[in-house]
XYZ file of C-alpha atoms in Angstrom:
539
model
C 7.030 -24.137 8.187
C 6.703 -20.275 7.969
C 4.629 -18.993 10.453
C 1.594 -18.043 8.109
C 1.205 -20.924 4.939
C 0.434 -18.286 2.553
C 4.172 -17.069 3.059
C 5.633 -20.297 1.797
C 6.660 -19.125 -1.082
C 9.039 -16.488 -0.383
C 12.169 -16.561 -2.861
C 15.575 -17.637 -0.860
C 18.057 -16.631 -3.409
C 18.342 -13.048 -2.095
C 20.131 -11.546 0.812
C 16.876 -10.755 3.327
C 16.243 -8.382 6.048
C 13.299 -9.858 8.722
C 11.185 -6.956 9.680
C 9.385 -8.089 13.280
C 6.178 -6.240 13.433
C 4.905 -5.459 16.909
C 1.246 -3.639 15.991
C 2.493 -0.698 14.448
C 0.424 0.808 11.466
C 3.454 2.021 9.758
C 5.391 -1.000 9.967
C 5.129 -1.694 5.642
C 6.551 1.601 5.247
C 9.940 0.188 6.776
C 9.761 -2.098 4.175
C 8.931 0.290 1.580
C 12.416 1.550 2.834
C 14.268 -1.406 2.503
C 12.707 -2.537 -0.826
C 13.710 1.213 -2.412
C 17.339 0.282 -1.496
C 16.688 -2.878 -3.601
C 17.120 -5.400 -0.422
C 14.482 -7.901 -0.122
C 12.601 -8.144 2.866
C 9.637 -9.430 4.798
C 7.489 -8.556 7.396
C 6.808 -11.394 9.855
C 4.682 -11.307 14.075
C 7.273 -10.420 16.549
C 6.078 -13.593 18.824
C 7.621 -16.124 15.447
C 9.358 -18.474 17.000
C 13.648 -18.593 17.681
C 13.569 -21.499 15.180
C 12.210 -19.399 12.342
C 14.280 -16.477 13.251
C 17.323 -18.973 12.896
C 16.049 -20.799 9.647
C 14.947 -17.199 8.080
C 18.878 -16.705 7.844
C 18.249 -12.832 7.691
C 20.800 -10.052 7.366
C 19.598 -7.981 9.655
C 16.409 -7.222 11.644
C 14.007 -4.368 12.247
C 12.037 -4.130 15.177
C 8.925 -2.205 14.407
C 7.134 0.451 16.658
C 3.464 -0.737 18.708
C 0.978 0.589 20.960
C 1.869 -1.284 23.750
C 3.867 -0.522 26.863
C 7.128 -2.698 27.453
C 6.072 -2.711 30.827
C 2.153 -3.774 30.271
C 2.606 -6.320 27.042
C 4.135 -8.978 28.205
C 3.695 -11.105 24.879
C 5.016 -8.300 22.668
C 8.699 -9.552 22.940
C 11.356 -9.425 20.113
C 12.328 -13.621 20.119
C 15.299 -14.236 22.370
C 17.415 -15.645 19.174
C 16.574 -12.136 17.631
C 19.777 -11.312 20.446
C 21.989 -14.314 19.799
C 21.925 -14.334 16.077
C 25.044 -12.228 15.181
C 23.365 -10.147 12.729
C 22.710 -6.165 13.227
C 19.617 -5.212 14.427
C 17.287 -2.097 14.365
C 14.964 -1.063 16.842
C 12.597 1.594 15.966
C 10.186 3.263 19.016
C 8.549 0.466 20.497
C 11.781 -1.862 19.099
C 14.082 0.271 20.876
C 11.780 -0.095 23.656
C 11.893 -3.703 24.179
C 15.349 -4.007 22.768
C 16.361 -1.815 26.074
C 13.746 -4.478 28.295
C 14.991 -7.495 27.196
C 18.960 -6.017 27.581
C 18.312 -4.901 31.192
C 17.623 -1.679 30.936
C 15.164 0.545 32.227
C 11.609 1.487 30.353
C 8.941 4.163 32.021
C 6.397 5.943 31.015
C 7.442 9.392 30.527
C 4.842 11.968 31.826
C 5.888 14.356 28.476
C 4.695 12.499 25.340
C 6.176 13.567 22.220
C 3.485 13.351 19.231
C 5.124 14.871 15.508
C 7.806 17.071 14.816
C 11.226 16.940 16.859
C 14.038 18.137 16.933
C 17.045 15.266 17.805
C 20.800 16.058 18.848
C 22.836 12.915 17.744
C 25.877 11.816 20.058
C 28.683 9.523 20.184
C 29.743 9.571 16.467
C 28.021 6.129 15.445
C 28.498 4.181 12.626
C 24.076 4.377 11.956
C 24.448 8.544 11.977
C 27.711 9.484 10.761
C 27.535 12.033 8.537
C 23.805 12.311 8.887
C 22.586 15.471 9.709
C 20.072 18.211 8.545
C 21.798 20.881 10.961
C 24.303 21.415 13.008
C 24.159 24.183 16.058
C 26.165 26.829 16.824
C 27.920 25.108 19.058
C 28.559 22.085 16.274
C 26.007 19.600 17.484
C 24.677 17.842 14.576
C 20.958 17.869 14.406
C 17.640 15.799 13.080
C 14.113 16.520 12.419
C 12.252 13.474 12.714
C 8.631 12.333 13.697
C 8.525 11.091 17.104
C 5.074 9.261 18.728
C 5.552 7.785 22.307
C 4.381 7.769 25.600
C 7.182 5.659 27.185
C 10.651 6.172 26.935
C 14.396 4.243 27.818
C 15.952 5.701 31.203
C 18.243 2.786 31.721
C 20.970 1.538 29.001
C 21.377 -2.140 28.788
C 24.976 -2.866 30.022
C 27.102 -2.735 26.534
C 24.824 0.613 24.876
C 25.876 3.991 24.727
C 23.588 7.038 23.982
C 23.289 7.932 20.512
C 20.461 10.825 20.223
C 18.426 13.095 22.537
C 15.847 15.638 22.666
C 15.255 17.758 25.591
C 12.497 15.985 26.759
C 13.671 12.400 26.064
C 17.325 11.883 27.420
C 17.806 8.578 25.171
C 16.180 9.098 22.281
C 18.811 6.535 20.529
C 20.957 3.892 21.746
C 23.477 1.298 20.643
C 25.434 -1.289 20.985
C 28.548 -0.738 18.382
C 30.299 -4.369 19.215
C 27.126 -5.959 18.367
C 26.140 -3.738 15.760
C 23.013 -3.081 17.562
C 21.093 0.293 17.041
C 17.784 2.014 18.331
C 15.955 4.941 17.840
C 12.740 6.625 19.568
C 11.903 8.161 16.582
C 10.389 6.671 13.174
C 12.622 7.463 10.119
C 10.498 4.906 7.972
C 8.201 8.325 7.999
C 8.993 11.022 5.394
C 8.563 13.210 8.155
C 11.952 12.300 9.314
C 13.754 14.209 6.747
C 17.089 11.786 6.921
C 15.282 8.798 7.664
C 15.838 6.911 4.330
C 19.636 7.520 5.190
C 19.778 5.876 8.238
C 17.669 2.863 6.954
C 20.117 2.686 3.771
C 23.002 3.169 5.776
C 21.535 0.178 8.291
C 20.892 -2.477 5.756
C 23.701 -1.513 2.575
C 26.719 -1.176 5.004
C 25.916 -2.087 8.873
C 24.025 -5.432 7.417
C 25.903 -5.513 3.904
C 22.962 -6.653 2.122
C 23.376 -7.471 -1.179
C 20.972 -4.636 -3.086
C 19.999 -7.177 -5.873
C 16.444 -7.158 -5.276
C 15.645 -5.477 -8.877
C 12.304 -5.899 -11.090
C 13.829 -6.414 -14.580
C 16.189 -9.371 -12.829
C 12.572 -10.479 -10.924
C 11.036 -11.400 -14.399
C 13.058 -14.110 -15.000
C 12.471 -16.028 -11.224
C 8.854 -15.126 -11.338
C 8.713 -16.902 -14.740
C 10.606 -19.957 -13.914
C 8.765 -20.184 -10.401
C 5.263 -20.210 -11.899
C 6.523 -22.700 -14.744
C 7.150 -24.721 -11.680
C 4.017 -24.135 -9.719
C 1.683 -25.366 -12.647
C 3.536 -27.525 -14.781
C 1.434 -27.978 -17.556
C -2.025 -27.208 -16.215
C -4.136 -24.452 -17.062
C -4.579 -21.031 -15.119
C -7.934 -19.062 -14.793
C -7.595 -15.358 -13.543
C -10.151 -12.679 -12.463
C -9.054 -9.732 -14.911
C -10.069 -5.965 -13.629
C -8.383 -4.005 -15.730
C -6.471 -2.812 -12.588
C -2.884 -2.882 -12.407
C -2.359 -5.312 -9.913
C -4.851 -8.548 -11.737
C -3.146 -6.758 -15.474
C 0.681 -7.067 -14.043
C -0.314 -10.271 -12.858
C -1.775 -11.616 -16.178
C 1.231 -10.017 -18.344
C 3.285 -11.977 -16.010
C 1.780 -15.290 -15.739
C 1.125 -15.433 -19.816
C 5.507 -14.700 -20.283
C 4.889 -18.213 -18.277
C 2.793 -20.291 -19.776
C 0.913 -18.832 -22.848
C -1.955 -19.980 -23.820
C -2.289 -22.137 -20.595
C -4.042 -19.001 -19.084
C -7.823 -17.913 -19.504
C -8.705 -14.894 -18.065
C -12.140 -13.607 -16.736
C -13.229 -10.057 -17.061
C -16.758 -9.161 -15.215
C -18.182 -6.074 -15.897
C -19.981 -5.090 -12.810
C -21.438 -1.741 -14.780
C -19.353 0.414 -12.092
C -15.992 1.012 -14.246
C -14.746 4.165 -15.592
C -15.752 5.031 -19.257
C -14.717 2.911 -21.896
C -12.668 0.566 -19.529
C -14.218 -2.690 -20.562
C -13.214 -2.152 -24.043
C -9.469 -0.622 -23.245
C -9.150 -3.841 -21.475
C -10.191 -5.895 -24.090
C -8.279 -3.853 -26.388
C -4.829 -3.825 -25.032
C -4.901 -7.636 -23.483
C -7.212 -9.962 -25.896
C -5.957 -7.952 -29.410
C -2.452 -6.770 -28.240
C -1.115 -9.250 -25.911
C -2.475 -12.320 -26.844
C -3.953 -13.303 -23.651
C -7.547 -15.516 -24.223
C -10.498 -12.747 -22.424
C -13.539 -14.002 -21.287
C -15.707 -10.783 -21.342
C -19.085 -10.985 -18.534
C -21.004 -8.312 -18.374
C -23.112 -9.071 -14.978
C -24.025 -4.964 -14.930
C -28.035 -6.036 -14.609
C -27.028 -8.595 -11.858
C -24.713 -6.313 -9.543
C -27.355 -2.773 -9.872
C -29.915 -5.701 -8.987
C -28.814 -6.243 -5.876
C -27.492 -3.077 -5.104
C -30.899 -1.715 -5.546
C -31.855 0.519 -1.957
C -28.601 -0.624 -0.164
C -26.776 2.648 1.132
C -24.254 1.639 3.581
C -20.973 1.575 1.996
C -19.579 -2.132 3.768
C -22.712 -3.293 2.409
C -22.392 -2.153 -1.032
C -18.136 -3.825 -0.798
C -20.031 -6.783 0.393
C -22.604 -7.078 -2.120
C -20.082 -6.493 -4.924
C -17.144 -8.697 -3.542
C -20.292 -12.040 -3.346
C -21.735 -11.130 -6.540
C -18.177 -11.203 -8.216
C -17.375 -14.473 -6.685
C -20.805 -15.748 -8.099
C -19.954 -14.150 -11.656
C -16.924 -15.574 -11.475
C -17.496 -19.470 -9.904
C -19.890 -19.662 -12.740
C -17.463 -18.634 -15.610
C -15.025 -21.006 -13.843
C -17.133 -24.184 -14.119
C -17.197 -23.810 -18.270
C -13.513 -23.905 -17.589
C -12.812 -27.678 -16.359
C -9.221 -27.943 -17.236
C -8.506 -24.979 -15.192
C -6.677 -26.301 -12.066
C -4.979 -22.891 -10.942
C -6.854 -19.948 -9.907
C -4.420 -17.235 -10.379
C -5.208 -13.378 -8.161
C -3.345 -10.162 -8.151
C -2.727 -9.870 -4.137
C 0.091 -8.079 -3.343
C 2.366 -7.695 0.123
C 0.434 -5.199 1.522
C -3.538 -7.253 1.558
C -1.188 -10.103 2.686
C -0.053 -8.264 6.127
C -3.106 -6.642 6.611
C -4.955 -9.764 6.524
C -2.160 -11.530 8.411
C -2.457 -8.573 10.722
C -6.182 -9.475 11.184
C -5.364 -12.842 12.220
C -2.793 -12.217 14.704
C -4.946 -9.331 16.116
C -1.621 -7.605 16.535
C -2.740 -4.804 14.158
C -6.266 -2.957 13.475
C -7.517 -4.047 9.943
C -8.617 -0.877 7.932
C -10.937 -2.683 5.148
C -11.546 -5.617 3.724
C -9.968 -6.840 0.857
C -11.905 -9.048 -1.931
C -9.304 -10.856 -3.160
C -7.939 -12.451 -0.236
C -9.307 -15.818 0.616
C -13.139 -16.469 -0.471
C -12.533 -17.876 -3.785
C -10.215 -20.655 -3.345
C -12.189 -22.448 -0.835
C -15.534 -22.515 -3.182
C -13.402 -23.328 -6.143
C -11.578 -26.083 -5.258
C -9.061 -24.809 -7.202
C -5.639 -24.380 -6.213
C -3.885 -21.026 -5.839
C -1.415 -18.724 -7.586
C -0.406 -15.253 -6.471
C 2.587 -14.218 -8.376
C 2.772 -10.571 -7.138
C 2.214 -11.448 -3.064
C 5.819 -10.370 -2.464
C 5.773 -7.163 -4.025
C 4.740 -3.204 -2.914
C 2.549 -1.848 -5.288
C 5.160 0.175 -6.502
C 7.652 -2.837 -7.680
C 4.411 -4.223 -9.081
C 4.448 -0.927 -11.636
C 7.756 -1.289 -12.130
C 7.376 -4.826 -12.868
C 4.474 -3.816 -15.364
C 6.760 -1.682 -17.277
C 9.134 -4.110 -17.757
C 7.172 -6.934 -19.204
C 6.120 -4.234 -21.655
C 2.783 -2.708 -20.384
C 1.922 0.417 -21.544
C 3.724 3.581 -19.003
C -0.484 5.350 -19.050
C -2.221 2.036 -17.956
C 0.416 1.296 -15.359
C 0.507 4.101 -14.095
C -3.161 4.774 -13.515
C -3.788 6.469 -10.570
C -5.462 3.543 -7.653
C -9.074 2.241 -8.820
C -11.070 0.586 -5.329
C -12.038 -3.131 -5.971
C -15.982 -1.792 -5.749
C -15.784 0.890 -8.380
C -18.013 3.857 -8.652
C -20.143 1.776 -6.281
C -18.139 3.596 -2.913
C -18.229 6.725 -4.960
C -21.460 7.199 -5.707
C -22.424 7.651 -1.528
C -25.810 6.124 -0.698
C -27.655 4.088 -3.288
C -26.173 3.044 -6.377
C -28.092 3.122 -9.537
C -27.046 3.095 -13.134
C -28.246 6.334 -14.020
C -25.886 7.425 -11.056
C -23.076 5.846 -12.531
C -23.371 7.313 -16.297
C -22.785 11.026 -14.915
C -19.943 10.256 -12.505
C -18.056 8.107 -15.184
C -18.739 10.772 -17.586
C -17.316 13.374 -15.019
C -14.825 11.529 -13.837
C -13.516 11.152 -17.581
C -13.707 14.835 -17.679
C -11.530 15.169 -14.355
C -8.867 12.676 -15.809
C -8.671 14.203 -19.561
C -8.185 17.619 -18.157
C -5.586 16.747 -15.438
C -3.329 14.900 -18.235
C -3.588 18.048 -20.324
C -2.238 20.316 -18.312
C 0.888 20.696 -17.384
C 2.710 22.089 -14.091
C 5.240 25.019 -15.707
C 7.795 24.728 -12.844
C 7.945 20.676 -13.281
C 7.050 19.972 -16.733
C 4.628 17.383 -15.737
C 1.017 16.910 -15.887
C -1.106 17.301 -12.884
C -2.308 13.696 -13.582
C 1.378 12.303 -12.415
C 2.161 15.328 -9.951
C -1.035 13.872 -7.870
C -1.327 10.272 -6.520
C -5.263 9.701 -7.068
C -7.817 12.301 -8.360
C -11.329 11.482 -9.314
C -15.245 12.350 -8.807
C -17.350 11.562 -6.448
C -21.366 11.670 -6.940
C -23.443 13.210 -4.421
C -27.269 12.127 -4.151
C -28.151 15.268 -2.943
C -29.710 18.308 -5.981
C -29.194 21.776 -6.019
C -30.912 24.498 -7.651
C -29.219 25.987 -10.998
C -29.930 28.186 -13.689
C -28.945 27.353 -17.213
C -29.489 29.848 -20.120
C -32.818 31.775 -18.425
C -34.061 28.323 -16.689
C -34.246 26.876 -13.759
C -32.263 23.818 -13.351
C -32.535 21.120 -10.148
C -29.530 18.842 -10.537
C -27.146 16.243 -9.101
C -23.650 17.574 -7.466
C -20.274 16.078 -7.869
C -17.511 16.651 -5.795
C -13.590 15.926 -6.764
C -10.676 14.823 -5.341
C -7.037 15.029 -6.068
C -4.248 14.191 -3.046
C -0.669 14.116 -3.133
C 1.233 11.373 -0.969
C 3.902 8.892 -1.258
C 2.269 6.470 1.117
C -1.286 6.787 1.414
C -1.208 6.577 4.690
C -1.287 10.270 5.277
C -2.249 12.128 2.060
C -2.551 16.226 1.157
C -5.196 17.488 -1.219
C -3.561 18.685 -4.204
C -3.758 22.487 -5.099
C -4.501 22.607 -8.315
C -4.738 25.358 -9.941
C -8.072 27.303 -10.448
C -7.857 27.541 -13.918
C -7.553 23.649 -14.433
C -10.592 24.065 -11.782
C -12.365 26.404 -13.366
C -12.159 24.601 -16.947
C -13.365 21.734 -15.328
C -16.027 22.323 -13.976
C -16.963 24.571 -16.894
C -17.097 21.165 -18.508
C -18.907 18.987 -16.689
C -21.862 21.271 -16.198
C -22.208 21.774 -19.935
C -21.571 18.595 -21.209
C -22.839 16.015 -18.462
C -26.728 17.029 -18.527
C -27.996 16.066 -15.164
C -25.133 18.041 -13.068
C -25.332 21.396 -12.191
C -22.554 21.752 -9.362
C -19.394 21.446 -8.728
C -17.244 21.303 -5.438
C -13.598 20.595 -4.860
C -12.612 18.454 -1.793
C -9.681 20.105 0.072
C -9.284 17.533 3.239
C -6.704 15.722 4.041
C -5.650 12.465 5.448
C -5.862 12.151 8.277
C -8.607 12.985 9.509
C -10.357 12.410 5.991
C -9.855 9.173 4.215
C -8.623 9.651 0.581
C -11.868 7.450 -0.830
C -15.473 8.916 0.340
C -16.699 5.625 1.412
């Protein structure tokens, strides 16, 4: 029995790496890593017992970074059979921490903290860092930049280690163990801060592991199919559709299945982007074949939406309301047995991580847990193994079109967290209508240097409405209208996130737009914060 049920059913015909995850809240990008170098993986609590450890049968294992001291947390131990296994293992900050702790060596806290950039001088010629380097010094020393965050730091090498990195400030900044192909680091190269950091992780899990890099999306389809063939035999599957990519991968997939077996359920809550019920309808119900059930609930969401400003609120309101919408829907269905959801890896650790209190949960997530329980209906979550990015790639695969998978991320609530304060449909006709504007004129024009539009050189753009008026003047009146502010950021994580300079013509033209052809909005702002301390979403 895995440690969490709804991790049962992780495939077992791949070679695996076991990520341990002590708290950190980077610990999915190391598995980003390892899934880019097409090794399957999974993140799992460092206190899982020595009996899973043995029975996961992984490759290798990754000890994630934490909070915690070595010294203070006693429960945030690495299991003992982590040690005895005879695989490689990887201990990254906090790992390396407790890797030296539970070796005998020596841990302190270290009265200069290192926070960002460094600078790291690699030694000993190890197998992990041969070859790696992004300078050398004058006097040959080979060289890292990498992101570093720690308070504590090694002063004692477990018998059997050798140093194998340093900074001036942080003697053993790496450490290993070449006999038993054991390797730590203070630093964090799952960061892309840490310029060689994909290197090292490659180089740990292709050649110190020799993991089998088979973990590819075209090859996926056919398991997935056969696995859900299994899973529901010849019962029938009812899915909440958003038009998202996640619940339309998740659909595409699940009909390659079993056909006509699957009905899906599309609610309109009345707080989508413009013409998205109908593109929906459009590409799965005419195109794919797939049997729609089109709701539109609009009336009953801005109903009780009506005066509600705080933004966990207004996720609440809209996350019940759905599962109302949808129970209802479900109960015209009686052969359904299956109730099929787009959750992917990452709302499965965060909710995991929510459970095991061993990591802060940032938000809530509406499609994980809440409607089996009321729907006595079993479950089916063919995506819960996969990033979101193997989820597009999936998408394009099974034949989805490139533009819808590729849609830049679309929160659960809609336009309801980005209209701030109350949410009312009048509110939500101007910022669809801008954000339309936004969208057209980002895919139209194109970056000279890269060829590409500024739609795919940015990671999520769109408009926010502002309930606040400002004073205008339009031909020789005066004018008292609504603002809208947009938002365009650049990241490959979004964890941390840049805003995007775009240029001001594409600005300019913009705005130029919206003002003239959405009456009711006289301003326009650009949003130029970054993550963190900003979040990329206003509410």
């Amino acid at each position: 029995m895995l440690p969490f049920p709804f991790l049962e059913q992780a495939p077992t015909v791949h070679d695996k790496i076991l990520i341990l995850d002590f708290g950190s809240q980077v610990t999915q990008l190391i598995a980003r890593r390892v899934r880019e170098a097409h090794v399957y993986c999974e993140i799992h609590p460092n206190d899982v017992s020595d009996d899973f450890v043995r029975q996961f049968a992984p490759k290798g294992i990754i000890l994630s970074g934490s909070h915690g001291s070595t010294y203070e947390a006693h429960d945030l131990r690495a299991p003992q059979a982590v040690f005895e296994l005879g695989v490689p293992v990887f201990g990254i900050c906090y790992g390396m921490q407790t890797m030296a702790n539970q070796l005998g060596g020596k841990v302190e806290w270290s009265d200069h903290r290192e926070f960002g950039y460094a600078e790291v001088r690699a030694h000993g010629h190890t197998k992990l860092l041969e070859a790696i380097e992004d300078f050398s010094t004058a006097e040959g020393h080979g060289m890292l930049k990498v992101w570093m965050s720690h308070g504590d730091k090694v002063t004692g090498l477990p018998p059997g280690f050798k140093r194998m990195a340093s900074t001036p400030s942080c003697e053993i900044a790496g450490m290993a163990d070449e006999d038993r192909r054991f390797y730590a680091v203070q630093f964090h190269p799952e960061v892309t801060h840490t310029l060689k950091g994909r290197d090292m992780l490659n180089r740990f899990v292709l050649q110190i592991c020799g993991a089998k890099p088979d973990w590819v999306m075209g090859d996926y389809i056919a398991e997935a199919v056969e696995r859900i063939r299994q899973q529901v035999g010849d019962e029938e599957v009812i899915l909440g559709l958003s038009g998202g990519v996640d619940s339309s991968v998740a659909a595409a997939l699940i009909h390659r299945a079993i056909g006509d077996q699957l009905t899906c359920v599309f609610v309109d809550h009345g707080l989508l982007r413009l013409n998205e019920g109908h593109m929906v309808m459009e590409m799965f119900a005419r195109n794919l074949g797939v049997k729609v059930v089109h709701v539109d609930a609009s009336e009953q969401f801005m109903g009780h939406l009506q005066g509600v400003t705080d933004p966990e609120a207004k996720r609440k309101i809209i996350g019940r309301e759905f599962v109302e919408v949808f129970q209802a829907e479900a109960k015209k269905l009686t052969n359904a047995k299956w109730l099929a959801q787009g959750t992917i890896y990452p709302d499965v650790i965060e909710s995991a991580g929510g459970k095991t209190k061993k990591a802060t949960t940032i938000k809530s997530h509406h499609n994980v847990g809440g409607l089996p329980e009321t729907l006595g209906l079993k479950l089916l979550e063919p995506l819960r193994e996969l990033f979101k990015d193997e989820v597009r790639e999936l998408g394009v695969a099974l034949g989805l079109p490139h533009e819808m998978v590729y849609r830049h991320p679309f929160p659960g609530p809609g336009l309801g967290v980005r209209i701030l304060g109350e949410v009312k449909r009048e509110y939500a006709e101007l910022l669809r209508r801008a954000d339309a504007i936004f969208i057209e004129e980002l895919r139209a024009t194109v970056d000279g240097p890269s060829g590409k539009s500024w739609y795919d050189l940015t990671s999520q753009a769109f408009a926010v409405f502002l309930p606040v008026k400002s004073v205008g003047v339009m031909g020789d009146g005066r004018t008292y209208d609504y603002v809208v502010a947009l938002r365009a950021v650049q990241t490959s994580d979004f964890m941390t996130a840049d805003w995007a300079e775009l240029p001001y013509s594409l600005l300019k033209r913009v705005s130029g737009r919206i003002i003239n052809e959405v009456r009711g909005i006289n301003r326009v702002t650009y949003d130029v914060s970054s993550k963190p301390p900003a979040t990329i979403e206003w509410e």
